[in-house]
mmCIF file of C-alpha atoms in Angstrom:
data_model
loop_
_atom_site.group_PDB
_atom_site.id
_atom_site.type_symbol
_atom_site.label_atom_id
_atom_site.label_comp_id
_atom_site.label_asym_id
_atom_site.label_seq_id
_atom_site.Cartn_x
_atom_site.Cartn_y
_atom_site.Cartn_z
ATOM 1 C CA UNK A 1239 -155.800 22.646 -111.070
ATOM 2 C CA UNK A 1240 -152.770 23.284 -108.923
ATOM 3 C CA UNK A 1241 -149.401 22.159 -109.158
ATOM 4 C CA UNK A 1242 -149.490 22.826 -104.838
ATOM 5 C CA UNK A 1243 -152.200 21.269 -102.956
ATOM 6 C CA UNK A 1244 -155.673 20.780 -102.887
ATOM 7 C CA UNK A 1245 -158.348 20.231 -100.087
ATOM 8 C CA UNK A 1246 -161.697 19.294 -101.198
ATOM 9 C CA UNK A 1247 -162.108 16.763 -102.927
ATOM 10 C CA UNK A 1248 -164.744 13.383 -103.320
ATOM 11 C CA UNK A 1249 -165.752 9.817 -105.161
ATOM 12 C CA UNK A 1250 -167.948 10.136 -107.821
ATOM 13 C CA UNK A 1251 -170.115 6.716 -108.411
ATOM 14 C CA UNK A 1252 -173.157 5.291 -109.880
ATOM 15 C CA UNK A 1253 -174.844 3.004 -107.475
ATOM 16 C CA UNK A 1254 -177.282 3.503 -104.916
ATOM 17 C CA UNK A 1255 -176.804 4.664 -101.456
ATOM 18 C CA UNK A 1256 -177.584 1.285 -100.026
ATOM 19 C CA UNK A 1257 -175.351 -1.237 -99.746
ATOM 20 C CA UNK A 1258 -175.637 -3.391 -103.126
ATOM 21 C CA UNK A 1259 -173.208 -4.632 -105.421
ATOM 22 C CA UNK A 1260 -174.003 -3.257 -109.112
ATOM 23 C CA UNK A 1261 -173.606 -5.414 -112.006
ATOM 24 C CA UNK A 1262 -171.261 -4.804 -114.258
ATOM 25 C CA UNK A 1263 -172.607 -2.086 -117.190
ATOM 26 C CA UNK A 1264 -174.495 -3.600 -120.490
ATOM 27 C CA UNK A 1265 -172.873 -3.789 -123.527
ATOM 28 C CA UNK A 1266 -175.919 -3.257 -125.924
ATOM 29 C CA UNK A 1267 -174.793 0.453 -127.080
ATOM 30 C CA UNK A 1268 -175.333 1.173 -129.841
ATOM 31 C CA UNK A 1269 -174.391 4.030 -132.499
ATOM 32 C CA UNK A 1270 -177.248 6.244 -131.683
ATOM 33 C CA UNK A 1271 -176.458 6.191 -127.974
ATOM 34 C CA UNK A 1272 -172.680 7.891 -128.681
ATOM 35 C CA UNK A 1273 -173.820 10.143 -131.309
ATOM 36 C CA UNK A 1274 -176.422 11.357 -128.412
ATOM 37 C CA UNK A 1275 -173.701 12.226 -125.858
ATOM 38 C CA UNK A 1276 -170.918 14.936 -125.894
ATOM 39 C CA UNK A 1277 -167.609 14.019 -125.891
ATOM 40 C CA UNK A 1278 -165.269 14.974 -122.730
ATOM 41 C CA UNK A 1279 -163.329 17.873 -124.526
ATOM 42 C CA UNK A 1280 -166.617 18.622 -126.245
ATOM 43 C CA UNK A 1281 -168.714 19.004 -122.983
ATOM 44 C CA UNK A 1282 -165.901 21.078 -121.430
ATOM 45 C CA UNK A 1283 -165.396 22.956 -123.972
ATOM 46 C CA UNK A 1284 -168.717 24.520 -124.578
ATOM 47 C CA UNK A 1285 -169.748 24.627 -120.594
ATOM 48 C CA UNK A 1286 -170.227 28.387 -119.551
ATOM 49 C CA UNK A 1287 -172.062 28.452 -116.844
ATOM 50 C CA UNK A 1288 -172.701 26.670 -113.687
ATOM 51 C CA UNK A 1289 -170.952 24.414 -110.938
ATOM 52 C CA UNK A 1290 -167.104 24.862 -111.321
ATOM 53 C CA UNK A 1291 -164.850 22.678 -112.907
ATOM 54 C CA UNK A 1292 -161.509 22.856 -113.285
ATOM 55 C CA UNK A 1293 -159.513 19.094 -115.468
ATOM 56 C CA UNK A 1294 -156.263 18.959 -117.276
ATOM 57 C CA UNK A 1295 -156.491 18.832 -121.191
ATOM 58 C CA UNK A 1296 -154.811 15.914 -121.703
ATOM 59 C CA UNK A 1297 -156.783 14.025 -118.592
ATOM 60 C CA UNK A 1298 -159.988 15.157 -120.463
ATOM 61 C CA UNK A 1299 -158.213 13.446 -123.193
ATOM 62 C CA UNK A 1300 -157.386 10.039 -121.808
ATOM 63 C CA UNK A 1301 -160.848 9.629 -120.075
ATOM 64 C CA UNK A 1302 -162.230 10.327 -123.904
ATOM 65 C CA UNK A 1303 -159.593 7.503 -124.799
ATOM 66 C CA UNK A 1304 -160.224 4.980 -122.177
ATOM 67 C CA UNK A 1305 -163.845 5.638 -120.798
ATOM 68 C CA UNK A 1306 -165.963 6.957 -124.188
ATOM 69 C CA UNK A 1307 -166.823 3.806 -125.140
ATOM 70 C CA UNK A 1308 -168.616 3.362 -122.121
ATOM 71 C CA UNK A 1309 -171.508 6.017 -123.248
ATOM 72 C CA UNK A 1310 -174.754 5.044 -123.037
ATOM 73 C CA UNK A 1311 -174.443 1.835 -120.448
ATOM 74 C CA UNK A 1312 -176.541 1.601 -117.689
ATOM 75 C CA UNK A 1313 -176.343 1.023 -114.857
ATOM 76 C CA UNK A 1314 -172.422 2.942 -114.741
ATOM 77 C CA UNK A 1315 -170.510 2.997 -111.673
ATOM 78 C CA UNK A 1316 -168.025 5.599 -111.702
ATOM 79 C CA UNK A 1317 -166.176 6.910 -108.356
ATOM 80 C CA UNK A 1318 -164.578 10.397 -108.239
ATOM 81 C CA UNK A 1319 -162.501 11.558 -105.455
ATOM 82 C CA UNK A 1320 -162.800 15.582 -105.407
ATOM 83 C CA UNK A 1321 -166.003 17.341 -106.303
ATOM 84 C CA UNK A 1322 -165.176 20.594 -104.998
ATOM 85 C CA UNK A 1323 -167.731 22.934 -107.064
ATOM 86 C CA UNK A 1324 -169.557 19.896 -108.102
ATOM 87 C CA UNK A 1325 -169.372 20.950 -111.919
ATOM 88 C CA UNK A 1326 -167.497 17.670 -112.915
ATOM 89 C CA UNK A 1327 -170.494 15.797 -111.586
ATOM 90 C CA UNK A 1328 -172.400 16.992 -114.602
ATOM 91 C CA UNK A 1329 -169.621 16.051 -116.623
ATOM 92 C CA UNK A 1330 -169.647 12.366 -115.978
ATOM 93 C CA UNK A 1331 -173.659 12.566 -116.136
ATOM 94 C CA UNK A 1332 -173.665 14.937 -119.610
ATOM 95 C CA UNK A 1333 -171.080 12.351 -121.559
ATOM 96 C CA UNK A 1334 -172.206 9.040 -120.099
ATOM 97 C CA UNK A 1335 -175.518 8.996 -120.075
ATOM 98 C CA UNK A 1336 -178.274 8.465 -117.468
ATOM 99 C CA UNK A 1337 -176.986 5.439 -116.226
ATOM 100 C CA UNK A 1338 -174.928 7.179 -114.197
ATOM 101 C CA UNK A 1339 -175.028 7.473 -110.507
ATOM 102 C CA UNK A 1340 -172.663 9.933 -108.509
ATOM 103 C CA UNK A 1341 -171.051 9.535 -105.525
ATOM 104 C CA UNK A 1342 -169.061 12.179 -104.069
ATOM 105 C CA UNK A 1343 -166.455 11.736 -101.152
ATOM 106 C CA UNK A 1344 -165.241 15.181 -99.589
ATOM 107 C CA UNK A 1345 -164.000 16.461 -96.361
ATOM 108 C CA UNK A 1346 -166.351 19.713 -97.271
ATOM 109 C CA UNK A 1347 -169.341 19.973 -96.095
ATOM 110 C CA UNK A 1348 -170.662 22.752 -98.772
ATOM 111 C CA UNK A 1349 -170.512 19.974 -101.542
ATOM 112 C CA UNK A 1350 -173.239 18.409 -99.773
ATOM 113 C CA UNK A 1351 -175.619 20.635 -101.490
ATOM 114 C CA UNK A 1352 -175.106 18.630 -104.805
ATOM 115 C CA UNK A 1353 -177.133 15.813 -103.575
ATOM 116 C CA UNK A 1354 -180.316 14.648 -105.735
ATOM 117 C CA UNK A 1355 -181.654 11.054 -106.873
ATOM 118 C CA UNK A 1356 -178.412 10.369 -108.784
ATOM 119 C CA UNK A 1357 -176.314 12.174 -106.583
ATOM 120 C CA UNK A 1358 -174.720 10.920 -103.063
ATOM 121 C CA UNK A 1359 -172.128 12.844 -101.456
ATOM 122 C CA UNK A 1360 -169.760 10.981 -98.350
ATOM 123 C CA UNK A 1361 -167.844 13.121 -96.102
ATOM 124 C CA UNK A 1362 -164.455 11.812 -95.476
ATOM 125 C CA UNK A 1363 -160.274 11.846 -95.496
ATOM 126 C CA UNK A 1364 -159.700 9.736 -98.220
ATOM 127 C CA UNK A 1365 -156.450 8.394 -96.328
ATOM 128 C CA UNK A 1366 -158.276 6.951 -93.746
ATOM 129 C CA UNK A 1367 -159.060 3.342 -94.150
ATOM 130 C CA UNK A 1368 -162.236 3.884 -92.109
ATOM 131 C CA UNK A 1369 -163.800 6.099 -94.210
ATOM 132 C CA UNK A 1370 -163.052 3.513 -97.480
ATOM 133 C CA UNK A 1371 -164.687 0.656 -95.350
ATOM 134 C CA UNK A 1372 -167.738 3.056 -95.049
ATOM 135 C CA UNK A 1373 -167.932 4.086 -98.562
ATOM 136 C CA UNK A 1374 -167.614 0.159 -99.731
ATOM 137 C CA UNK A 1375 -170.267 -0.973 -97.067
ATOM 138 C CA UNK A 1376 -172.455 1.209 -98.795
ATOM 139 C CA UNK A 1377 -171.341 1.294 -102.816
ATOM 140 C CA UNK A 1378 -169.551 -2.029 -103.294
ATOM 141 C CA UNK A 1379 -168.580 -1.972 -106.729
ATOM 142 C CA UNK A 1380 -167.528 0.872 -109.468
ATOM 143 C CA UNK A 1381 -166.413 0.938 -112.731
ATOM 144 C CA UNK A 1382 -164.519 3.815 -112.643
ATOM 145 C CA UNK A 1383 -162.731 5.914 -110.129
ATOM 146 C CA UNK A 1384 -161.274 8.979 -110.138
ATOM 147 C CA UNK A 1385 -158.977 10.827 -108.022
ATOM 148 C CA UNK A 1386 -158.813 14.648 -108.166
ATOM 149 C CA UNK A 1387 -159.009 14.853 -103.909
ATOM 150 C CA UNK A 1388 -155.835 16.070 -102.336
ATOM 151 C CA UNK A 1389 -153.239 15.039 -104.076
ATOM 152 C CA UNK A 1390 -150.905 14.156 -101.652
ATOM 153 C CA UNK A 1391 -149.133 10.906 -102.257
ATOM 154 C CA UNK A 1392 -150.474 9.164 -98.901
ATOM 155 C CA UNK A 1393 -153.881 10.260 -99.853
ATOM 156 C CA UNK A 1394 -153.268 8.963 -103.197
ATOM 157 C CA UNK A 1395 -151.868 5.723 -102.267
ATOM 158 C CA UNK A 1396 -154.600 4.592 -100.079
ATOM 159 C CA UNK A 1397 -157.011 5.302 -102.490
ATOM 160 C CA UNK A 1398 -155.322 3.569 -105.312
ATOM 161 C CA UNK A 1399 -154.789 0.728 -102.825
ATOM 162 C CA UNK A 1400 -158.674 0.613 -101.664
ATOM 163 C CA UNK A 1401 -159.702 0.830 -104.824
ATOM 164 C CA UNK A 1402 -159.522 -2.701 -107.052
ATOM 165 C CA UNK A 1403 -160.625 -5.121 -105.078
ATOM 166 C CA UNK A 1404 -164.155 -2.831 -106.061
ATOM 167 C CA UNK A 1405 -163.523 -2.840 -109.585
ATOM 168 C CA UNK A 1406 -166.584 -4.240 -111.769
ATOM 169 C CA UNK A 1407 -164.683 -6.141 -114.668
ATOM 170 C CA UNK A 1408 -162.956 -4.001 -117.095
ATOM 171 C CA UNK A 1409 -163.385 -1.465 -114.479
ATOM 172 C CA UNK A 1410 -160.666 1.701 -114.064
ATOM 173 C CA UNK A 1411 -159.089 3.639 -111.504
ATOM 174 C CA UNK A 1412 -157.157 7.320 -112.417
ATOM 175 C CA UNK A 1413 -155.448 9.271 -110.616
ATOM 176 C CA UNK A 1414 -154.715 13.127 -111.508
ATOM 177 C CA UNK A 1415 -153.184 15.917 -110.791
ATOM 178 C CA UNK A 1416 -149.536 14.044 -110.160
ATOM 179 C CA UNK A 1417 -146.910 16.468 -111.323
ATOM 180 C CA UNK A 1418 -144.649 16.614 -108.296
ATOM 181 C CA UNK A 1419 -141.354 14.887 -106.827
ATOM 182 C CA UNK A 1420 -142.828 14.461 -103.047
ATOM 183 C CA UNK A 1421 -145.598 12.389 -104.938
ATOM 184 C CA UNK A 1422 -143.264 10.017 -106.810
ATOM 185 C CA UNK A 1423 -144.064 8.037 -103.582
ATOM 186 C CA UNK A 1424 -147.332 7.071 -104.948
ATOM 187 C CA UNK A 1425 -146.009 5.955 -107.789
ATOM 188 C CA UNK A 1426 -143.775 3.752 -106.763
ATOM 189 C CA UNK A 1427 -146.647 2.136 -104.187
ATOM 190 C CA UNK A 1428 -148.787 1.575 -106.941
ATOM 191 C CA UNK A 1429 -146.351 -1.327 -108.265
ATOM 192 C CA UNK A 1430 -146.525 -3.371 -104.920
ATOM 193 C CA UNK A 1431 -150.039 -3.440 -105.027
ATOM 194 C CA UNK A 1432 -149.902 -4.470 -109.104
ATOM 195 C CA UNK A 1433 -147.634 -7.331 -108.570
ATOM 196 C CA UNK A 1434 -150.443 -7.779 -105.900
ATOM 197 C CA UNK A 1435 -153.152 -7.728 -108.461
ATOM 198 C CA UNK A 1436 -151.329 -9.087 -111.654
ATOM 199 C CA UNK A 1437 -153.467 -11.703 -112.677
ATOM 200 C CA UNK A 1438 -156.324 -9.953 -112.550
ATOM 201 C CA UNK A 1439 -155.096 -6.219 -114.292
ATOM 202 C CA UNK A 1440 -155.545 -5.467 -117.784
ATOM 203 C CA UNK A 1441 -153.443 -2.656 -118.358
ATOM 204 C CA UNK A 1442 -151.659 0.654 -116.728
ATOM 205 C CA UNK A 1443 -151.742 3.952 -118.684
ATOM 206 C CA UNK A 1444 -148.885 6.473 -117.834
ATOM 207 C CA UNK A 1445 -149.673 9.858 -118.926
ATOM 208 C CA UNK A 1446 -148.033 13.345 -117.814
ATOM 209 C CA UNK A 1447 -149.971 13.951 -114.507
ATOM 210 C CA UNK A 1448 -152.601 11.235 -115.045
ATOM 211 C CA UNK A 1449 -151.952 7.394 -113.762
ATOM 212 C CA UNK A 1450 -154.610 4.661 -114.960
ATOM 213 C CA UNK A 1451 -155.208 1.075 -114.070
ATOM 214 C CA UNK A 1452 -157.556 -1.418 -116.267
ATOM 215 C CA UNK A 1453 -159.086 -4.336 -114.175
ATOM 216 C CA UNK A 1454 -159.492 -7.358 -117.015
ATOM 217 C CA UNK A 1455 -161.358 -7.736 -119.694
ATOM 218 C CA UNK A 1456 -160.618 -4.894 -122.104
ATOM 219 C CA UNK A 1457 -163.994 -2.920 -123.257
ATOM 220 C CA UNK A 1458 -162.345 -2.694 -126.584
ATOM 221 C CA UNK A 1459 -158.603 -3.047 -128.611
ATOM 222 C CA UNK A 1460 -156.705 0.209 -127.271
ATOM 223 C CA UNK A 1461 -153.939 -0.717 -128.816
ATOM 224 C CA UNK A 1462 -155.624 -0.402 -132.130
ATOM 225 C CA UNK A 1463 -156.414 3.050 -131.634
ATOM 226 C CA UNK A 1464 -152.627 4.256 -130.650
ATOM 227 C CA UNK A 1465 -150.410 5.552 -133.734
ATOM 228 C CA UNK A 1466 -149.347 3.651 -136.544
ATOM 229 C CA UNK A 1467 -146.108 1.569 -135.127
ATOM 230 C CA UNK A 1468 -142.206 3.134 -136.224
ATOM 231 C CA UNK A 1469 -141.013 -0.536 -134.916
ATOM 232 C CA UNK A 1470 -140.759 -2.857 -131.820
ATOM 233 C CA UNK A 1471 -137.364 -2.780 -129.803
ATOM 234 C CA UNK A 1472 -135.985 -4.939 -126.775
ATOM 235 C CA UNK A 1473 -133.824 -1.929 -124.556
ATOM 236 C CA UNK A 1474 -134.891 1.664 -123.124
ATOM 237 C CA UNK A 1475 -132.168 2.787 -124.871
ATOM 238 C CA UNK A 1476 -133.427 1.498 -128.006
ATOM 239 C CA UNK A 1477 -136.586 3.301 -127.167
ATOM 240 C CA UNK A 1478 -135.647 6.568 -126.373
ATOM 241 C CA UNK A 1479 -133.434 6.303 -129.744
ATOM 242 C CA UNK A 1480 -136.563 5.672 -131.438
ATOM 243 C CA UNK A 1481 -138.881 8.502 -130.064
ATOM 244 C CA UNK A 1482 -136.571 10.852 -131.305
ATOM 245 C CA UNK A 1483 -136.854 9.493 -134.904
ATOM 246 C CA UNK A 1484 -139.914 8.785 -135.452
ATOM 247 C CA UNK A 1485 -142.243 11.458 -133.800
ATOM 248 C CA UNK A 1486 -145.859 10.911 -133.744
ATOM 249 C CA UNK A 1487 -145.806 7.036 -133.955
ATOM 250 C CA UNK A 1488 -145.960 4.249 -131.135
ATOM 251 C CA UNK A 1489 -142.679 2.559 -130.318
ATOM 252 C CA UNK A 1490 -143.317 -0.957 -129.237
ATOM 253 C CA UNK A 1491 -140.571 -2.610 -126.922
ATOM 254 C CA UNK A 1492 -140.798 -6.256 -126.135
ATOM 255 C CA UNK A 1493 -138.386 -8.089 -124.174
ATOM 256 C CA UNK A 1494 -138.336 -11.745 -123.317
ATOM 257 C CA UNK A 1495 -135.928 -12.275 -121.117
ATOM 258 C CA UNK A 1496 -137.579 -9.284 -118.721
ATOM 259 C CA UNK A 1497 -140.821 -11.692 -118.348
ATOM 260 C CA UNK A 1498 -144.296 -10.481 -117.382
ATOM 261 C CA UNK A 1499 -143.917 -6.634 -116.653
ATOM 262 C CA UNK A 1500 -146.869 -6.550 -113.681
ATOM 263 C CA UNK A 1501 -144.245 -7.942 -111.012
ATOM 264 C CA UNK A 1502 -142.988 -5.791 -108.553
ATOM 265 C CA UNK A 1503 -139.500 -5.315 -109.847
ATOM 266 C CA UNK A 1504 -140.543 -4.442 -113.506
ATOM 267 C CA UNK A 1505 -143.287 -2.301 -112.516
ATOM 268 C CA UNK A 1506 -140.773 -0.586 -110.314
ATOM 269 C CA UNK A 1507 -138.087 -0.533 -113.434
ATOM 270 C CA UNK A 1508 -140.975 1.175 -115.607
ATOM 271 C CA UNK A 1509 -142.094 3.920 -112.981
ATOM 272 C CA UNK A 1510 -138.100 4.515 -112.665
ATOM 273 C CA UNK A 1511 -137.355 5.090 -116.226
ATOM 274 C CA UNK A 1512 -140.830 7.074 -116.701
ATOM 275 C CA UNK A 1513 -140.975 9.192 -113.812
ATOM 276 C CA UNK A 1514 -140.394 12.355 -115.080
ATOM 277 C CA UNK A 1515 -143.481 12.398 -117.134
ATOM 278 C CA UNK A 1516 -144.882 13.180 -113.334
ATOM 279 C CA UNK A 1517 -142.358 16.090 -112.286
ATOM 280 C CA UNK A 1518 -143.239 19.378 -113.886
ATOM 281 C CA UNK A 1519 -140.897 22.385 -114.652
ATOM 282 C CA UNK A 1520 -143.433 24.317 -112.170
ATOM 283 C CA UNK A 1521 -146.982 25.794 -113.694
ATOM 284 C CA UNK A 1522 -148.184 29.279 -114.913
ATOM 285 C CA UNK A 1523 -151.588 31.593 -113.889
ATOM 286 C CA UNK A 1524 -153.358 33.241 -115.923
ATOM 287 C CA UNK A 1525 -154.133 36.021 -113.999
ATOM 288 C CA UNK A 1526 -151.017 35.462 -112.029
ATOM 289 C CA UNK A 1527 -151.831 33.734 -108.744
ATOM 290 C CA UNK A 1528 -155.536 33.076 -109.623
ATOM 291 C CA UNK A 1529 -154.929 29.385 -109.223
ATOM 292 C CA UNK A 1530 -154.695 29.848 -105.088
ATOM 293 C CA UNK A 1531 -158.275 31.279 -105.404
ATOM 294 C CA UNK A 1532 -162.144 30.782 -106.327
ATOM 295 C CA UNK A 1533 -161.932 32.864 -108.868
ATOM 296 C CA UNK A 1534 -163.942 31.835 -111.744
ATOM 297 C CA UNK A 1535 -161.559 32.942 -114.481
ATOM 298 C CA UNK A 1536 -158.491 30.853 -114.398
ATOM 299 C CA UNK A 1537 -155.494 29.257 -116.644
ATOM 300 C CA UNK A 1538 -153.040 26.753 -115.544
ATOM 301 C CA UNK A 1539 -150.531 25.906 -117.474
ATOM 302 C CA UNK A 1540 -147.923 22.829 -116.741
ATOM 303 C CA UNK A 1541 -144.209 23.734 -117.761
ATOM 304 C CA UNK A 1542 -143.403 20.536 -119.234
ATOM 305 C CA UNK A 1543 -140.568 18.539 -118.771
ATOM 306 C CA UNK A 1544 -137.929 17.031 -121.078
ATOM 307 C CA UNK A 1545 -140.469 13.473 -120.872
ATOM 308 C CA UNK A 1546 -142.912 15.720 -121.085
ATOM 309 C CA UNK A 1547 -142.329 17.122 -124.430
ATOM 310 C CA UNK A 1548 -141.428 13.720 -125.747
ATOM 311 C CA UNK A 1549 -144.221 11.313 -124.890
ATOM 312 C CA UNK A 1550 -147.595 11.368 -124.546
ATOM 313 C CA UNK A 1551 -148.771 8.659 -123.009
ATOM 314 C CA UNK A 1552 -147.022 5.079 -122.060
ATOM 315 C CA UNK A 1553 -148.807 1.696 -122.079
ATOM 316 C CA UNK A 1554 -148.127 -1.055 -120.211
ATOM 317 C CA UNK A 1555 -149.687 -4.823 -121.143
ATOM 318 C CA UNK A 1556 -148.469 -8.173 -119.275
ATOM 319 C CA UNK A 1557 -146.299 -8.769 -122.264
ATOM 320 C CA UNK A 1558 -145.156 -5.240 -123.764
ATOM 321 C CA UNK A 1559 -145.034 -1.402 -123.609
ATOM 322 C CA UNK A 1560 -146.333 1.088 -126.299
ATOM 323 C CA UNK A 1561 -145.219 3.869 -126.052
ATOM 324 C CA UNK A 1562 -146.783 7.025 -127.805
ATOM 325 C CA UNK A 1563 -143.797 9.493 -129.297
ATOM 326 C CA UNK A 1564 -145.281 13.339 -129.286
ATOM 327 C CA UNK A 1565 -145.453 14.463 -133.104
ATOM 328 C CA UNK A 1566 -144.773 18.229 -131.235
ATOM 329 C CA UNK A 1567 -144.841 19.187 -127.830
ATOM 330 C CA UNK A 1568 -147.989 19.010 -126.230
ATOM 331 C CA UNK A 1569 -149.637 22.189 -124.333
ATOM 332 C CA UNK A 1570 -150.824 20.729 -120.757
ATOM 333 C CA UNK A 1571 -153.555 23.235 -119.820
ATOM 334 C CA UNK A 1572 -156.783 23.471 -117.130
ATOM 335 C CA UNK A 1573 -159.548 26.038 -117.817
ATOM 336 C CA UNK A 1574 -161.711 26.709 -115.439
ATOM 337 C CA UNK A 1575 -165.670 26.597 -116.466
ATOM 338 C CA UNK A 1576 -168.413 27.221 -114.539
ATOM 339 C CA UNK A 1577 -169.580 30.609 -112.646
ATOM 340 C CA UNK A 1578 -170.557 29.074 -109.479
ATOM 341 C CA UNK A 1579 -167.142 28.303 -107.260
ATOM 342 C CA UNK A 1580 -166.523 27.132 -103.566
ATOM 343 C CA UNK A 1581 -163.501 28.001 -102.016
ATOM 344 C CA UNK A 1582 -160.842 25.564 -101.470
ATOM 345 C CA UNK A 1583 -160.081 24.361 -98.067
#
């Protein structure tokens, strides 16, 4: 991953190459079908050899969070924007079973190698609205997309934009790789098109780098899984007074009198006072440099900000935020895996 820019990049689906619309995915999964699939961090973990891949640790950890309950359903849309060495595309298939069907968008033409029966590779800017209205003639609906294209905050923006209305139910969109000021743009886009959508979203996840959106119904009760609750509170400066007292825990804060928080303005009020979760202190190669090139051996490392350090992840419901206080701070890291690399363009 880089801090700077990246060129390649694509959608990762599952659906097939005609036009269809694909039903949302089945929930008869059972125990058996989880214990039979890797984990995200597991999976990238112990991958040596093959098509690069290159994911943030704590993205890898919030698509374990959000999107591993989702193991084992067929059929699985799931959209990625950036394929690059195409190694993430085993990824999706390795911890969510066969169900899946990829769908790559990418403005290089060397990722069109990765195409097989459950593979489909577009070519295309992803900030052209031309190219979206060609993808969705052909793939209609997804239940998850992911963009790790080019990071800029145009690019970003349109996907983001393109991308609900082509939701499934309970369906997700990410974005990565946000860790820069001249992208805050994006961020603050993302809450027109929320007060847009309000009736119909779920949830948005805030994490350093990492922006997700939940279409309605919940798959299951995230909130359940956060930390135990230190207490609920009604003012960010209540909140901020909290995380620093009660480390590792989820600080709840509930206001009445701001109403529903998926409106423009509150949305707006929420990016504002969380913003810095998505401006990095700069990042660190390991070798020095290595991150500009294909090189197969490769370490980023985020220098975290102050928010950073503090918070883990933010959650935002029609009704409250819960907010997830670090117990220490966290180390925001990409390995690359793989052998086989294609050169960014």
């Amino acid at each position: 991953m880089m801090i700077g820019k990246r060129f390649c990049y694509a959608v990762l689906l599952f659906s097939p190459a005609t036009a269809l619309t694909l039903r949302s995915a089945s929930n008869n999964v059972t125990a058996t079908d989880h214990k039979q699939h890797p984990t995200f961090q597991s999976f990238y973990h112990d991958y040596k050899s093959g098509p690069g891949i290159w994911k943030w640790s704590n993205a890898l950890d919030a698509y374990q969070h959000h999107f591993g309950g989702l193991a084992g359903k067929s059929p699985l849309a799931v959209a990625e924007v950036g394929v690059q060495s195409g190694g993430s595309i085993g990824m999706w298939k390795s911890v969510l079973g066969p169900g899946v069907h990829f769908y790559g968008l990418d403005i290089n033409k060397a990722c069109l190698k990765f195409q097989n029966s459950t593979t489909t590779i577009f070519m295309g800017d992803q900030a052209d609205d031309k190219v979206w209205d060609r993808f969705y003639s052909k793939v209609s609906m997804v239940d998850i997309l992911v963009d790790d294209g080019g990071h800029e905050a145009h690019q970003m923006s349109v996907t983001f934009r393109r991308s609900f209305d082509h939701l499934n139910p309970g369906g997700f969109v990410a974005t990565e790789d946000v860790f820069r000021k001249d992208q805050w743009p994006f961020l603050y886009d993302t809450t027109k098109s929320i007060d847009l959508w309000k009736d119909q979203v779920e949830s948005v996840h805030m994490y350093p780098g990492s922006f997700l959106l939940q279409k309605k119904p919940a798959h299951n009760d995230f909130i359940a899984s956060l930390p135990s609750s230190s207490g609920v509170v009604d003012s960010w400066e209540a909140m901020w007074a909290a995380i620093q007292l009660h480390p590792g825990t989820t600080v709840v804060v509930k206001n009445k009198l701001w109403g529903a928080l998926f409106t423009e303005a509150n949305m707006h009020s929420i990016v504002q006072e969380f913003v810095h979760l998505y401006e990095a202190g700069g990042q660190t190669d390991d070798p020095p440099g290595c991150a500009f090139t294909p090189a197969p051996v490769c370490t980023a490392t985020v220098v975290n900000s102050a928010q950073m350090n503090s918070i883990t992840g933010v959650h935002v419901y029609q009704d409250a935020l819960y907010v997830e206080a670090a117990a220490k701070a966290p180390i925001i890291s990409a390995v690359r895996k793989g052998d086989k690399w294609i050169p960014y363009r």
